[in-house]
CSV table of C-alpha atoms in Angstrom, one decimal:
chain,number,residue,atom,x,y,z
A,1,UNK,CA,0.0,0.0,0.0
A,2,UNK,CA,2.8,2.4,0.8
A,3,UNK,CA,4.5,1.7,-2.6
A,4,UNK,CA,1.2,2.4,-4.4
A,5,UNK,CA,1.0,5.8,-2.6
A,6,UNK,CA,4.6,6.6,-3.7
A,7,UNK,CA,3.9,5.8,-7.4
A,8,UNK,CA,0.7,7.9,-7.3
A,9,UNK,CA,2.7,10.9,-5.9
A,10,UNK,CA,5.2,10.5,-8.7
A,11,UNK,CA,2.4,10.6,-11.3
A,12,UNK,CA,1.0,13.8,-9.8
A,13,UNK,CA,4.4,15.5,-9.9
A,14,UNK,CA,4.9,14.4,-13.6
A,15,UNK,CA,1.6,15.9,-14.6
A,16,UNK,CA,2.3,19.1,-12.8
A,17,UNK,CA,5.7,19.4,-14.6
A,18,UNK,CA,4.1,18.9,-18.0
A,19,UNK,CA,1.4,21.5,-17.3
A,20,UNK,CA,4.0,24.0,-16.1
A,21,UNK,CA,6.0,23.6,-19.4
A,22,UNK,CA,3.0,24.2,-21.5
A,23,UNK,CA,2.2,27.5,-19.7
A,24,UNK,CA,5.8,28.8,-19.8
A,25,UNK,CA,7.0,31.8,-21.9
A,26,UNK,CA,8.1,31.1,-25.5
A,27,UNK,CA,11.9,31.8,-25.8
A,28,UNK,CA,12.4,31.3,-29.5
A,29,UNK,CA,10.2,28.4,-30.4
A,30,UNK,CA,12.4,25.8,-28.6
A,31,UNK,CA,10.7,23.7,-26.0
A,32,UNK,CA,12.9,22.6,-23.2
A,33,UNK,CA,12.5,18.9,-22.3
A,34,UNK,CA,11.8,18.1,-18.6
A,35,UNK,CA,14.0,15.4,-17.2
A,36,UNK,CA,12.3,13.1,-14.7
A,37,UNK,CA,14.5,11.3,-12.3
A,38,UNK,CA,13.4,7.8,-11.4
A,39,UNK,CA,12.4,7.2,-7.8
A,40,UNK,CA,15.0,5.1,-6.1
A,41,UNK,CA,14.7,2.7,-3.2
A,42,UNK,CA,16.6,5.3,-1.1
A,43,UNK,CA,13.9,7.9,-1.8
A,44,UNK,CA,11.2,5.4,-1.0
A,45,UNK,CA,12.8,4.6,2.3
A,46,UNK,CA,13.1,8.3,3.1
A,47,UNK,CA,9.4,8.7,2.5
A,48,UNK,CA,8.6,5.7,4.5
A,49,UNK,CA,10.8,7.0,7.4
A,50,UNK,CA,9.1,10.4,7.4
A,51,UNK,CA,5.6,8.9,7.6
A,52,UNK,CA,4.7,8.1,11.2
A,53,UNK,CA,3.6,4.5,11.9
A,54,UNK,CA,0.5,3.7,13.9
A,55,UNK,CA,2.5,3.0,17.1
A,56,UNK,CA,4.4,6.3,16.7
A,57,UNK,CA,1.1,8.2,16.3
A,58,UNK,CA,-0.3,6.6,19.5
A,59,UNK,CA,2.9,7.4,21.4
A,60,UNK,CA,2.7,11.0,20.3
A,61,UNK,CA,-0.9,11.3,21.4
A,62,UNK,CA,-0.1,9.7,24.7
A,63,UNK,CA,2.8,12.1,25.3
A,64,UNK,CA,0.5,15.1,24.5
A,65,UNK,CA,-2.1,13.8,26.9
A,66,UNK,CA,0.5,13.3,29.6
A,67,UNK,CA,1.9,16.8,29.1
A,68,UNK,CA,-1.6,18.3,29.3
A,69,UNK,CA,-2.3,16.3,32.5
A,70,UNK,CA,1.0,17.5,34.0
A,71,UNK,CA,0.1,21.1,33.3
A,72,UNK,CA,-3.3,20.7,34.9
A,73,UNK,CA,-1.9,19.0,38.0
A,74,UNK,CA,0.6,21.9,38.4
A,75,UNK,CA,-2.1,24.5,38.1
A,76,UNK,CA,-4.2,22.7,40.7
A,77,UNK,CA,-1.3,22.3,43.1
A,78,UNK,CA,-0.5,26.0,42.6
A,79,UNK,CA,-4.1,26.9,43.4
A,80,UNK,CA,-4.1,24.7,46.5
A,81,UNK,CA,-0.9,26.2,47.8
A,82,UNK,CA,-2.2,29.7,47.2
A,83,UNK,CA,-5.4,29.0,49.1
A,84,UNK,CA,-3.5,27.4,52.0
A,85,UNK,CA,-1.1,30.3,52.2
A,86,UNK,CA,-4.0,32.8,52.2
A,87,UNK,CA,-5.6,31.0,55.2
A,88,UNK,CA,-2.4,30.6,57.1
A,89,UNK,CA,-1.3,34.2,56.7
A,90,UNK,CA,-4.6,35.7,58.0
A,91,UNK,CA,-4.0,37.3,61.4
A,92,UNK,CA,-5.9,36.1,64.4
A,93,UNK,CA,-8.7,38.4,65.4
A,94,UNK,CA,-8.3,39.7,68.9
A,95,UNK,CA,-11.1,39.1,71.4
A,96,UNK,CA,-13.5,42.1,71.5
A,97,UNK,CA,-13.7,43.3,75.1
A,98,UNK,CA,-17.4,44.3,74.7
A,99,UNK,CA,-18.2,40.7,73.6
A,100,UNK,CA,-16.2,39.2,76.4
A,101,UNK,CA,-18.2,41.2,79.0
A,102,UNK,CA,-21.5,40.9,77.2
A,103,UNK,CA,-23.3,39.2,80.0
A,104,UNK,CA,-22.2,41.6,82.7
A,105,UNK,CA,-23.0,44.6,80.6
A,106,UNK,CA,-26.5,43.2,79.8
A,107,UNK,CA,-27.2,42.9,83.5
A,108,UNK,CA,-26.5,46.6,84.0
A,109,UNK,CA,-28.4,47.5,80.9
A,110,UNK,CA,-31.4,45.6,82.1
A,111,UNK,CA,-31.2,47.5,85.4
A,112,UNK,CA,-31.1,50.9,83.7
A,113,UNK,CA,-33.9,50.1,81.3
A,114,UNK,CA,-36.1,48.9,84.2
A,115,UNK,CA,-35.4,52.1,86.2
A,116,UNK,CA,-33.4,50.2,88.9
A,117,UNK,CA,-36.5,48.0,89.5
A,118,UNK,CA,-38.1,50.7,91.7
A,119,UNK,CA,-41.5,49.2,91.0
A,120,UNK,CA,-40.4,46.1,93.0
A,121,UNK,CA,-38.9,48.1,95.8
A,122,UNK,CA,-41.4,47.0,98.4
A,123,UNK,CA,-41.7,43.4,97.2
A,124,UNK,CA,-40.1,40.5,98.8
A,125,UNK,CA,-38.2,39.6,95.6
A,126,UNK,CA,-36.8,43.0,95.0
A,127,UNK,CA,-33.1,42.0,95.2
A,128,UNK,CA,-33.6,39.0,92.9
A,129,UNK,CA,-34.3,41.3,90.0
A,130,UNK,CA,-30.7,42.5,89.9
A,131,UNK,CA,-28.0,40.6,88.0
A,132,UNK,CA,-25.6,38.5,90.0
A,133,UNK,CA,-22.7,40.7,89.1
A,134,UNK,CA,-24.3,44.0,90.2
A,135,UNK,CA,-22.9,45.4,93.5
A,136,UNK,CA,-25.1,46.4,96.4
A,137,UNK,CA,-24.2,50.1,96.5
A,138,UNK,CA,-24.5,50.9,92.8
A,139,UNK,CA,-28.1,49.7,92.8
A,140,UNK,CA,-29.0,51.8,95.9
A,141,UNK,CA,-30.2,54.9,93.9
A,142,UNK,CA,-30.9,55.8,90.3
A,143,UNK,CA,-28.0,57.3,88.4
A,144,UNK,CA,-26.2,57.3,85.0
A,145,UNK,CA,-24.3,54.1,84.5
A,146,UNK,CA,-21.1,54.0,82.4
A,147,UNK,CA,-18.4,51.5,81.4
A,148,UNK,CA,-14.9,51.7,80.1
A,149,UNK,CA,-12.4,49.1,78.9
A,150,UNK,CA,-8.7,49.4,79.8
A,151,UNK,CA,-5.8,47.0,79.9
A,152,UNK,CA,-4.6,47.8,83.4
A,153,UNK,CA,-1.8,45.2,83.7
A,154,UNK,CA,-0.7,45.3,80.0
A,155,UNK,CA,-1.2,41.6,79.4
A,156,UNK,CA,-3.4,42.2,76.3
A,157,UNK,CA,-6.7,41.6,78.1
A,158,UNK,CA,-8.8,44.7,78.8
A,159,UNK,CA,-10.5,45.0,82.2
A,160,UNK,CA,-14.0,46.3,82.5
A,161,UNK,CA,-14.7,49.3,84.8
A,162,UNK,CA,-18.2,50.1,85.8
A,163,UNK,CA,-18.9,53.6,87.2
A,164,UNK,CA,-21.9,55.8,88.1
A,165,UNK,CA,-22.6,59.5,87.8
A,166,UNK,CA,-25.4,61.4,89.3
A,167,UNK,CA,-27.1,64.5,87.8
A,168,UNK,CA,-27.2,63.3,84.2
A,169,UNK,CA,-23.9,65.1,83.5
A,170,UNK,CA,-22.7,62.8,80.7
A,171,UNK,CA,-19.3,62.2,79.4
A,172,UNK,CA,-19.2,65.3,77.2
A,173,UNK,CA,-19.4,67.6,80.2
A,174,UNK,CA,-16.0,68.8,81.6
A,175,UNK,CA,-17.4,68.2,85.1
A,176,UNK,CA,-17.9,64.5,84.3
A,177,UNK,CA,-16.2,62.6,87.2
A,178,UNK,CA,-17.7,59.1,87.6
A,179,UNK,CA,-17.5,57.1,90.8
A,180,UNK,CA,-16.0,53.7,90.2
A,181,UNK,CA,-18.1,50.8,91.5
A,182,UNK,CA,-17.0,47.6,89.9
A,183,UNK,CA,-13.9,46.1,88.3
A,184,UNK,CA,-13.9,42.9,86.2
A,185,UNK,CA,-11.2,40.9,84.4
A,186,UNK,CA,-11.2,37.8,82.1
A,187,UNK,CA,-9.2,34.7,82.9
A,188,UNK,CA,-9.5,33.2,79.4
A,189,UNK,CA,-12.7,31.3,80.0
A,190,UNK,CA,-14.9,33.4,82.3
A,191,UNK,CA,-15.4,36.9,83.7
A,192,UNK,CA,-14.3,37.4,87.3
A,193,UNK,CA,-14.4,40.2,89.8
A,194,UNK,CA,-10.9,41.5,90.6
A,195,UNK,CA,-11.9,42.4,94.2
A,196,UNK,CA,-14.6,39.9,95.0
A,197,UNK,CA,-14.5,40.5,98.8
A,198,UNK,CA,-14.9,44.3,98.5
A,199,UNK,CA,-18.0,46.3,98.0
A,200,UNK,CA,-17.2,49.5,96.2
A,201,UNK,CA,-19.3,52.6,96.8
A,202,UNK,CA,-19.5,55.3,99.4
A,203,UNK,CA,-16.8,54.3,101.9
A,204,UNK,CA,-14.5,52.2,99.7
A,205,UNK,CA,-13.5,53.1,96.1
A,206,UNK,CA,-10.8,52.4,93.6
A,207,UNK,CA,-8.8,54.5,91.1
A,208,UNK,CA,-6.5,53.5,88.3
A,209,UNK,CA,-3.0,54.8,87.9
A,210,UNK,CA,-0.1,54.4,85.5
A,211,UNK,CA,2.2,51.3,85.6
A,212,UNK,CA,-0.8,49.0,86.4
A,213,UNK,CA,-1.3,50.5,89.9
A,214,UNK,CA,-4.8,50.3,91.4
A,215,UNK,CA,-5.4,52.4,94.4
A,216,UNK,CA,-8.2,51.3,96.8
A,217,UNK,CA,-9.1,54.1,99.2
A,218,UNK,CA,-11.3,53.5,102.2
A,219,UNK,CA,-12.7,55.4,105.2
A,220,UNK,CA,-13.4,53.3,108.2
A,221,UNK,CA,-14.7,56.3,110.1
A,222,UNK,CA,-14.1,60.0,110.5
A,223,UNK,CA,-11.0,59.1,112.5
A,224,UNK,CA,-9.3,56.6,110.1
A,225,UNK,CA,-8.8,56.4,106.4
A,226,UNK,CA,-6.2,54.9,104.1
A,227,UNK,CA,-5.2,53.7,100.6
A,228,UNK,CA,-3.9,50.3,99.6
A,229,UNK,CA,-2.1,50.0,96.3
A,230,UNK,CA,-2.4,46.8,94.2
A,231,UNK,CA,-1.2,45.3,90.9
A,232,UNK,CA,-3.0,42.5,89.1
A,233,UNK,CA,-1.0,39.3,89.4
A,234,UNK,CA,0.5,37.2,86.6
A,235,UNK,CA,-2.7,35.2,86.3
A,236,UNK,CA,-4.5,38.4,85.1
A,237,UNK,CA,-7.2,38.3,87.7
A,238,UNK,CA,-5.7,38.3,91.3
A,239,UNK,CA,-4.8,41.6,93.0
A,240,UNK,CA,-1.4,41.6,94.7
A,241,UNK,CA,-0.8,44.2,97.5
A,242,UNK,CA,2.1,46.6,96.8
A,243,UNK,CA,1.9,48.9,99.7
A,244,UNK,CA,-0.5,50.2,102.3
A,245,UNK,CA,-0.9,53.7,103.9
A,246,UNK,CA,-3.2,55.0,106.5
A,247,UNK,CA,-4.0,58.1,108.6
A,248,UNK,CA,-5.4,57.9,112.1
A,249,UNK,CA,-6.8,61.0,113.9
A,250,UNK,CA,-6.6,61.3,117.7
A,251,UNK,CA,-7.4,64.1,120.1
A,252,UNK,CA,-4.6,65.6,122.1
A,253,UNK,CA,-6.4,67.8,124.6
A,254,UNK,CA,-8.9,69.6,122.4
A,255,UNK,CA,-6.8,69.5,119.2
A,256,UNK,CA,-7.0,66.6,116.7
A,257,UNK,CA,-3.7,65.1,115.7
A,258,UNK,CA,-3.0,62.9,112.7
A,259,UNK,CA,-0.6,60.0,112.7
A,260,UNK,CA,0.6,58.6,109.4
A,261,UNK,CA,1.5,55.0,108.7
A,262,UNK,CA,3.1,52.9,105.9
A,263,UNK,CA,1.9,49.4,106.7
A,264,UNK,CA,2.5,49.2,110.4
A,265,UNK,CA,5.3,51.7,110.6
A,266,UNK,CA,4.6,55.3,111.5
A,267,UNK,CA,6.1,57.9,109.1
A,268,UNK,CA,6.0,61.6,108.8
A,269,UNK,CA,3.3,63.5,107.0
A,270,UNK,CA,5.8,64.6,104.4
A,271,UNK,CA,6.9,61.0,103.7
A,272,UNK,CA,3.3,59.9,103.6
A,273,UNK,CA,2.4,62.5,100.9
A,274,UNK,CA,5.6,61.7,98.9
A,275,UNK,CA,4.8,58.0,98.8
A,276,UNK,CA,1.2,58.5,97.7
A,277,UNK,CA,2.4,60.9,95.0
A,278,UNK,CA,4.9,58.2,93.7
A,279,UNK,CA,2.1,55.7,93.3
A,280,UNK,CA,-0.7,58.0,92.1
A,281,UNK,CA,0.8,58.8,88.6
A,282,UNK,CA,-2.0,59.6,86.3
A,283,UNK,CA,-2.9,57.3,83.4
A,284,UNK,CA,-1.2,58.3,80.1
A,285,UNK,CA,-4.6,58.7,78.6
A,286,UNK,CA,-8.1,59.2,79.9
A,287,UNK,CA,-10.6,56.4,80.0
A,288,UNK,CA,-13.1,56.3,77.2
A,289,UNK,CA,-16.4,56.1,78.9
A,290,UNK,CA,-19.6,54.8,77.3
A,291,UNK,CA,-23.0,55.2,78.9
A,292,UNK,CA,-25.2,52.2,79.3
A,293,UNK,CA,-28.8,52.8,78.2
């Protein structure tokens, strides 16, 4: 069959050559004869060699399919790697302080929206209407309730400060000076009170200072008052006592006289004031208060 194809090709070439001669320009009436070289076995072998066999065609097609599959796999691998990289490189979203203290804030919000439950004041279940995290003194009378978030100890977790302000002054008023009532922290799984044994309000209160210092001031009576300074411990929730100062008033004859103490040691009034000044360094920035409605 291959030899018949070769002979057919030779006949086509011969016909084309004769046609070309008949259409050529006349150069003096002489027709130039076309010499046809016979096809040799070498030529036939060359033609046979250039023509791919059935096996060669199948091998070529297999290679093309393999190459196409290889490119597809590389593209898919590249896509998978890109997606994995995008997920890995996404930064972790820090915990939102408002979300962490959502339950505590909702207790105060419910109290405010129900006007401190005054309608139940004379009922036997009056106290049961208040949330479990609401202190005794802050519920004693109607007032504006505010909250602020601040990372006191610098461990990356913001503490929640609850405060009250009478007179509907509001945070935009320069005279705004809320009275702190509650302080909460987060141990990674639950909200806890930093000072669970203390009831903040009229006689005991706390203030925040720079360097993670918390000053708890108290007045036991008209004759005795003091300030204890704390820092939050490494667990992020437990207060650790740094120092303690107190003033005791006594009458000497008809004149009152004050005695100053650092822990159990009596010190001068000047030393007392200097020590308090060292601890009571203002915060580098004011707290950002939000009113609870």
